[in-house]
Amino acid sequence: MDVNEEGLLIILSGPSGAGKGTICKRLLKEIDVKLSISATTRKPRNGEVHGKEYFFITKEEFEAKLEENEFLEWAKVYDNYYGTPNEYVEEILNDGHNCILEIDPQGAKKVKEKRPDAIYLFIIPPSMQELEERLKGRGTETNIEIEKRLGNVCNEMEYLGIYDYVIVNDIVEKAVEKVKAIILAEKCKAKRNNYYIF
Amino acid sequence: MDVNEEGLLIILSGPSGAGKGTICKRLLKEIDVKLSISATTRKPRNGEVHGKEYFFITKEEFEAKLEENEFLEWAKVYDNYYGTPNEYVEEILNDGHNCILEIDPQGAKKVKEKRPDAIYLFIIPPSMQELEERLKGRGTETNIEIEKRLGNVCNEMEYLGIYDYVIVNDIVEKAVEKVKAIILAEKCKAKRNNYYIF
């Protein structure tokens, strides 16, 4: 056996606009890693597929799972629930794959309570100015929303204490290399290899 | 700045025959890392250069340094002293280079007391059988010495608790990749990047 074959749970977090999504897409192509899929009660948009973008479930189903403590974290945004199903994550890990959770810092903080053993990565843009430019560049938010997101960054930085690693996403290729190195290094951690007794 | 530019102190240890030396040589060629040089009171052998293989110093000089607590670790083997000069290691680290200490597990344990912040890597052969073959293959030890070394491995395993990472040196290229990944990952550790406050 090369390295410990149990999958790692990797929490990829950071302020919106830091580039979490881009890094995730690259990782999915380049290494053995699977992305956790959230459950939601919102209706699927055009082209969205159950089990791909989201698990689309009813409000009743979601609340039943909530009762059973079946989410690693969850939130209610306006009238819709969103949550990370524990079962799906466990399935990926038990199959020996690494599992990535791409999540905002508030969500990451909640996951930390249930899975302190996961690996917490904080992706940050090289500067606030760069972050503002990226948010404007993607053109999905209004100026008011962008202002709000930028204001949020300072609050999100409060959660920095829960993270194991910080990755400055200046050049995306380098950021991806760092995440890959972190995964390989974590697999070599002594605590994951303590069965090597002669 | 890309990653934290302070040099890392990397302790590369493991039983003799595990392949520490080969891994070290590769690392020196491939990445920005410098090897710590030991001081010794033994006479230089043919071709050995002061400041390359060892710092060759007198018994009086060594004992004066001992008095001043100037070694990260030291040992007396027969009539000769061997030790790792703290000053040289600090110089490398302060210049922003990573510094590797290739050392046996007894020495690593002593270094841990003075530098618990260093990164401790334990290199192991894939099996005891493989270790025996390697030791016989290099032809530098007698059969009795080899038996002694093999017997020692179990004692050395007692020190496993001090290590952060375990690397099974099956294929040397893969082992080197792992050490490189560990160095890059360690540079991304949140504790080394806590100045990233917006």
Coordinates of C-alpha atoms in Angstrom, one line a residue:
Chain A
M1 CA 0.0 0.0 0.0
D2 CA 1.4 3.4 -1.0
V3 CA -0.3 5.8 1.4
N4 CA -3.3 5.5 3.7
E5 CA -6.2 4.7 1.5
E6 CA -9.0 6.2 3.5
G7 CA -10.5 9.2 1.8
L8 CA -9.8 12.7 3.3
L9 CA -12.6 15.2 3.9
I10 CA -11.3 18.6 2.5
I11 CA -13.1 21.8 3.4
L12 CA -12.5 24.4 0.7
S13 CA -13.7 27.7 2.0
G14 CA -13.0 31.4 1.7
P15 CA -14.7 34.7 0.8
S16 CA -16.9 34.7 -2.3
G17 CA -14.7 35.8 -5.3
A18 CA -11.6 34.1 -3.9
G19 CA -11.8 31.4 -6.6
K20 CA -13.0 28.4 -4.7
G21 CA -15.1 27.2 -7.7
T22 CA -12.3 27.4 -10.2
I23 CA -9.9 25.6 -8.0
C24 CA -12.5 22.9 -7.4
K25 CA -13.1 22.3 -11.1
R26 CA -9.4 21.9 -11.7
L27 CA -9.0 19.5 -8.8
L28 CA -11.9 17.3 -10.1
K29 CA -10.1 16.9 -13.4
E30 CA -6.6 16.4 -12.1
I31 CA -6.8 14.1 -9.0
D32 CA -8.9 11.5 -7.4
V33 CA -11.4 13.7 -5.6
K34 CA -15.2 14.0 -5.5
L35 CA -17.3 17.0 -4.8
S36 CA -19.9 16.8 -2.1
I37 CA -23.4 17.6 -3.4
S38 CA -25.8 19.7 -1.3
A39 CA -29.5 19.0 -0.8
T40 CA -31.9 21.8 -1.4
T41 CA -35.7 22.5 -1.4
R42 CA -35.5 25.1 -4.1
K43 CA -36.8 24.2 -7.5
P44 CA -34.3 23.0 -10.2
R45 CA -33.3 25.7 -12.7
N46 CA -33.2 25.0 -16.4
G47 CA -30.7 22.1 -17.1
E48 CA -30.0 21.4 -13.4
V49 CA -30.0 17.7 -12.7
H50 CA -30.9 15.9 -9.4
G51 CA -27.7 14.4 -8.0
K52 CA -25.4 16.6 -10.1
E53 CA -25.9 20.3 -9.1
Y54 CA -28.0 19.4 -6.1
F55 CA -30.2 16.8 -4.6
F56 CA -33.6 18.3 -5.1
I57 CA -35.9 17.3 -2.2
T58 CA -39.1 18.5 -0.7
K59 CA -39.4 20.7 2.4
E60 CA -40.9 17.7 4.2
E61 CA -38.0 15.4 3.3
F62 CA -35.5 18.1 4.3
E63 CA -37.1 18.7 7.7
A64 CA -37.3 14.9 8.3
K65 CA -33.5 14.7 7.7
L66 CA -33.0 17.7 9.9
E67 CA -34.8 15.9 12.7
E68 CA -32.5 12.9 12.2
N69 CA -29.4 15.1 12.3
E70 CA -28.4 14.1 8.9
F71 CA -26.7 17.2 7.7
L72 CA -23.1 18.2 8.3
E73 CA -24.3 21.8 8.1
W74 CA -27.4 23.5 6.8
A75 CA -29.0 27.0 6.3
K76 CA -32.3 28.5 5.3
V77 CA -32.0 31.2 2.7
Y78 CA -35.3 33.0 2.2
D79 CA -37.8 30.2 1.9
N80 CA -35.3 27.5 0.8
Y81 CA -33.3 25.0 2.8
Y82 CA -29.7 24.1 1.7
G83 CA -27.6 21.4 3.5
T84 CA -24.7 19.0 3.1
P85 CA -26.0 15.4 3.6
N86 CA -23.7 13.5 5.9
E87 CA -24.5 10.2 4.3
Y88 CA -23.3 11.2 0.8
V89 CA -20.0 12.5 2.2
E90 CA -19.5 9.3 4.2
E91 CA -20.2 7.2 1.1
I92 CA -17.4 9.0 -0.8
L93 CA -14.9 8.7 2.0
N94 CA -15.7 5.0 2.7
D95 CA -15.1 4.2 -1.0
G96 CA -11.6 5.6 -0.5
H97 CA -12.1 8.8 -2.4
N98 CA -11.2 12.2 -1.1
C99 CA -14.2 14.4 -0.7
I100 CA -14.2 18.2 -1.2
L101 CA -16.8 20.5 0.4
E102 CA -16.9 23.9 -1.3
I103 CA -18.5 26.0 1.3
D104 CA -18.7 29.6 2.7
P105 CA -16.9 30.3 6.0
Q106 CA -20.1 30.3 8.0
G107 CA -20.8 26.8 6.7
A108 CA -17.3 25.7 7.3
K109 CA -17.5 26.8 10.9
K110 CA -20.6 24.6 11.4
V111 CA -18.9 21.6 9.8
K112 CA -15.9 22.0 12.1
E113 CA -18.1 21.2 15.1
K114 CA -19.1 17.9 13.6
R115 CA -15.9 17.0 11.7
P116 CA -12.9 18.6 13.5
D117 CA -10.8 15.9 11.8
A118 CA -11.4 17.3 8.3
I119 CA -8.8 19.4 6.6
Y120 CA -9.7 23.1 6.5
L121 CA -8.4 25.2 3.6
F122 CA -9.0 28.9 3.4
I123 CA -8.7 30.4 -0.1
I124 CA -8.1 34.1 -0.2
P125 CA -7.6 36.6 -3.0
P126 CA -4.2 38.4 -3.0
S127 CA -5.9 41.7 -2.0
M128 CA -9.2 43.4 -1.4
Q129 CA -8.8 45.3 -4.7
E130 CA -8.3 42.1 -6.6
L131 CA -11.3 40.6 -5.0
E132 CA -13.5 43.7 -6.0
E133 CA -12.3 43.4 -9.6
R134 CA -13.1 39.7 -9.7
L135 CA -16.5 40.2 -8.3
K136 CA -17.2 43.0 -10.8
G137 CA -15.7 40.9 -13.6
R138 CA -18.0 38.0 -13.2
G139 CA -21.0 40.3 -13.6
T140 CA -23.4 38.2 -11.6
E141 CA -23.9 40.6 -8.7
T142 CA -25.1 44.2 -8.6
N143 CA -22.8 46.9 -7.2
I144 CA -24.8 46.9 -4.0
E145 CA -24.3 43.1 -3.6
I146 CA -20.6 43.5 -4.3
E147 CA -20.3 46.1 -1.6
K148 CA -22.1 43.8 0.8
R149 CA -19.8 40.9 -0.1
L150 CA -16.7 43.0 0.4
G151 CA -18.0 44.2 3.7
N152 CA -18.6 40.6 4.7
V153 CA -15.0 39.6 4.1
C154 CA -13.8 41.2 7.4
N155 CA -16.5 39.2 9.3
E156 CA -15.4 36.0 7.5
M157 CA -11.8 36.6 8.5
E158 CA -13.0 36.2 12.1
Y159 CA -13.3 32.5 11.4
L160 CA -9.7 32.2 10.3
G161 CA -8.9 30.3 13.5
I162 CA -10.6 27.1 12.4
Y163 CA -8.4 26.6 9.3
D164 CA -5.4 24.4 8.9
Y165 CA -4.1 26.0 5.7
V166 CA -4.3 29.4 4.0
I167 CA -3.9 29.5 0.2
V168 CA -3.4 32.9 -1.5
N169 CA -5.1 32.4 -4.9
D170 CA -2.9 34.7 -7.0
I171 CA -2.2 32.4 -9.9
V172 CA -4.8 29.6 -10.1
E173 CA -2.3 26.9 -11.3
K174 CA -0.2 27.5 -8.2
A175 CA -3.1 27.5 -5.9
V176 CA -4.2 24.1 -7.3
E177 CA -0.6 22.8 -6.9
K178 CA -0.8 23.8 -3.3
V179 CA -4.1 22.0 -2.6
K180 CA -2.7 18.9 -4.3
A181 CA 0.5 19.1 -2.1
I182 CA -1.6 19.5 1.0
I183 CA -3.7 16.4 0.2
L184 CA -0.5 14.3 -0.5
A185 CA 1.1 15.6 2.7
E186 CA -1.9 14.9 4.8
K187 CA -2.0 11.3 3.5
C188 CA 1.6 11.0 4.9
K189 CA 0.7 12.3 8.3
A190 CA 2.0 10.0 11.0
K191 CA -1.4 9.8 12.7
R192 CA -2.8 8.3 9.4
N193 CA 0.1 5.8 9.1
N194 CA 0.6 4.5 12.6
Y195 CA 0.0 0.9 11.5
Y196 CA 3.5 0.8 10.0
I197 CA 4.9 -1.2 12.9
F198 CA 7.4 -3.9 11.8
Chain B
M1 CA 4.5 37.4 -1.4
D2 CA 3.6 33.9 -2.5
V3 CA 4.1 31.8 0.6
N4 CA 5.7 32.5 3.9
E5 CA 9.4 33.1 3.2
E6 CA 10.9 31.9 6.4
G7 CA 12.9 28.7 6.0
L8 CA 11.6 25.5 7.4
L9 CA 13.7 23.1 9.5
I10 CA 13.1 19.6 8.2
I11 CA 14.2 16.6 10.2
L12 CA 14.7 13.6 7.8
S13 CA 15.1 10.5 10.0
G14 CA 14.5 6.8 9.9
P15 CA 16.4 3.5 10.3
S16 CA 19.7 3.1 8.5
G17 CA 19.0 1.6 5.1
A18 CA 15.7 3.4 4.7
G19 CA 17.1 5.7 2.0
K20 CA 17.5 9.0 3.8
G21 CA 20.7 9.8 2.0
T22 CA 19.3 9.2 -1.5
I23 CA 16.2 11.2 -0.8
C24 CA 18.4 14.1 0.5
K25 CA 20.6 14.2 -2.6
R26 CA 17.6 14.4 -4.8
L27 CA 16.0 17.2 -2.8
L28 CA 19.2 19.2 -2.9
K29 CA 19.1 19.1 -6.7
E30 CA 15.4 19.7 -7.1
I31 CA 14.3 22.3 -4.6
D32 CA 15.5 25.3 -2.5
V33 CA 16.8 23.4 0.4
K34 CA 20.2 23.2 2.2
L35 CA 21.7 20.4 4.2
S36 CA 22.9 21.0 7.7
I37 CA 26.5 20.1 8.2
S38 CA 27.7 18.4 11.4
A39 CA 30.8 19.3 13.3
T40 CA 33.1 16.5 14.3
T41 CA 36.4 16.0 16.0
R42 CA 37.4 13.0 13.9
K43 CA 40.1 13.5 11.3
P44 CA 39.0 14.2 7.7
R45 CA 39.3 11.2 5.4
N46 CA 40.8 11.4 1.9
G47 CA 39.0 14.1 -0.1
E48 CA 36.8 15.3 2.7
V49 CA 36.5 19.1 2.8
H50 CA 35.9 21.3 5.9
G51 CA 32.5 22.9 5.5
K52 CA 31.3 20.3 3.0
E53 CA 31.2 16.8 4.6
Y54 CA 31.8 18.1 8.1
F55 CA 33.1 21.0 10.0
F56 CA 36.4 19.5 11.3
I57 CA 37.2 21.0 14.7
T58 CA 39.4 20.1 17.6
K59 CA 38.2 18.4 20.8
E60 CA 38.8 21.6 22.7
E61 CA 36.7 23.6 20.3
F62 CA 33.9 21.0 20.4
E63 CA 33.9 21.0 24.2
A64 CA 33.8 24.8 24.3
K65 CA 30.8 24.8 22.1
L66 CA 29.2 22.1 24.2
E67 CA 29.6 24.3 27.3
E68 CA 27.9 27.1 25.4
N69 CA 25.0 24.8 24.4
E70 CA 25.7 25.4 20.8
F71 CA 24.5 22.1 19.4
L72 CA 21.0 21.1 18.5
E73 CA 22.2 17.5 19.3
W74 CA 25.5 15.8 19.8
A75 CA 26.9 12.3 20.5
K76 CA 30.3 10.8 21.3
V77 CA 31.1 7.7 19.2
Y78 CA 34.2 6.0 20.4
D79 CA 36.7 8.8 20.9
N80 CA 35.1 11.3 18.5
Y81 CA 32.4 13.9 19.0
Y82 CA 29.7 14.6 16.4
G83 CA 27.2 17.4 16.7
T84 CA 24.8 19.7 14.7
P85 CA 25.8 23.3 15.2
N86 CA 22.8 25.4 16.0
E87 CA 24.4 28.5 14.5
Y88 CA 24.8 27.1 11.0
V89 CA 21.2 25.8 10.9
E90 CA 19.9 29.2 12.1
E91 CA 21.9 31.0 9.4
I92 CA 20.3 28.9 6.7
L93 CA 16.8 29.5 8.0
N94 CA 17.3 33.2 8.5
D95 CA 18.5 33.5 4.9
G96 CA 15.0 32.1 3.9
H97 CA 16.2 28.7 2.9
N98 CA 14.8 25.4 4.1
C99 CA 17.2 23.3 6.1
I100 CA 17.3 19.6 6.1
L101 CA 18.8 17.6 9.0
E102 CA 19.5 14.0 8.0
I103 CA 19.8 12.2 11.3
D104 CA 19.2 9.0 13.1
P105 CA 16.2 8.6 15.3
Q106 CA 18.2 9.0 18.5
G107 CA 19.5 12.3 17.3
A108 CA 16.0 13.4 16.0
K109 CA 14.6 12.8 19.5
K110 CA 17.2 15.1 21.0
V111 CA 16.5 17.8 18.4
K112 CA 12.8 17.6 19.2
E113 CA 13.5 18.9 22.7
K114 CA 15.1 22.0 21.4
R115 CA 13.1 22.5 18.2
P116 CA 9.6 21.1 18.6
D117 CA 8.6 23.5 15.9
A118 CA 10.6 21.7 13.2
I119 CA 9.0 19.2 10.8
Y120 CA 9.7 15.6 11.6
L121 CA 9.7 13.1 8.8
F122 CA 10.3 9.4 9.3
I123 CA 11.5 7.5 6.3
I124 CA 10.9 3.8 6.4
P125 CA 11.6 0.9 4.0
P126 CA 8.5 -1.0 2.7
S127 CA 9.4 -4.1 4.8
M128 CA 12.1 -5.6 7.0
Q129 CA 13.1 -8.0 4.2
E130 CA 13.6 -5.1 1.8
L131 CA 15.7 -3.3 4.5
E132 CA 17.9 -6.3 5.0
E133 CA 18.5 -6.6 1.2
R134 CA 19.4 -2.9 1.0
L135 CA 21.9 -3.1 3.8
K136 CA 23.5 -6.2 2.3
G137 CA 23.4 -4.6 -1.2
R138 CA 25.4 -1.5 -0.2
G139 CA 28.1 -3.8 1.1
T140 CA 29.5 -1.3 3.7
E141 CA 28.5 -3.3 6.8
T142 CA 29.5 -6.8 7.9
N143 CA 26.8 -9.4 8.5
I144 CA 27.1 -8.9 12.2
E145 CA 26.6 -5.1 11.8
I146 CA 23.6 -5.7 9.6
E147 CA 22.1 -8.0 12.2
K148 CA 22.7 -5.3 14.8
R149 CA 21.1 -2.6 12.6
L150 CA 18.0 -4.8 11.9
G151 CA 17.7 -5.5 15.6
N152 CA 17.9 -1.7 16.2
V153 CA 14.9 -1.0 14.0
C154 CA 12.4 -2.1 16.6
N155 CA 14.0 0.2 19.2
E156 CA 14.0 3.1 16.7
M157 CA 10.3 2.5 16.1
E158 CA 9.8 3.5 19.8
Y159 CA 10.5 7.1 18.8
L160 CA 7.8 7.1 16.2
G161 CA 5.7 9.3 18.4
I162 CA 7.8 12.4 17.7
Y163 CA 7.2 12.4 14.0
D164 CA 4.7 14.5 12.0
Y165 CA 4.9 12.4 8.8
V166 CA 5.8 8.9 7.8
I167 CA 7.1 8.2 4.3
V168 CA 7.3 4.7 3.0
N169 CA 10.3 4.7 0.7
D170 CA 9.3 2.1 -1.8
I171 CA 10.0 4.0 -5.0
V172 CA 12.5 6.8 -4.4
E173 CA 10.9 9.3 -6.9
K174 CA 7.6 9.0 -5.1
A175 CA 9.2 9.4 -1.7
V176 CA 10.9 12.6 -3.0
E177 CA 7.6 13.9 -4.4
K178 CA 6.0 13.3 -0.9
V179 CA 8.8 15.3 0.9
K180 CA 8.3 18.1 -1.6
A181 CA 4.6 18.1 -1.1
I182 CA 5.0 18.2 2.7
I183 CA 7.3 21.2 2.4
L184 CA 4.9 23.1 0.2
A185 CA 1.9 22.1 2.4
E186 CA 3.8 23.2 5.6
K187 CA 4.4 26.6 4.0
C188 CA 0.7 27.0 3.5
K189 CA -0.1 26.2 7.2
A190 CA -2.4 28.8 8.7
K191 CA 0.0 29.3 11.6
R192 CA 2.6 30.4 9.2
N193 CA 0.3 32.8 7.3
N194 CA -1.6 34.5 10.0
Y195 CA -0.5 37.9 8.8
Y196 CA -3.0 37.7 6.0
I197 CA -5.5 40.1 7.5
F198 CA -7.1 42.5 5.2

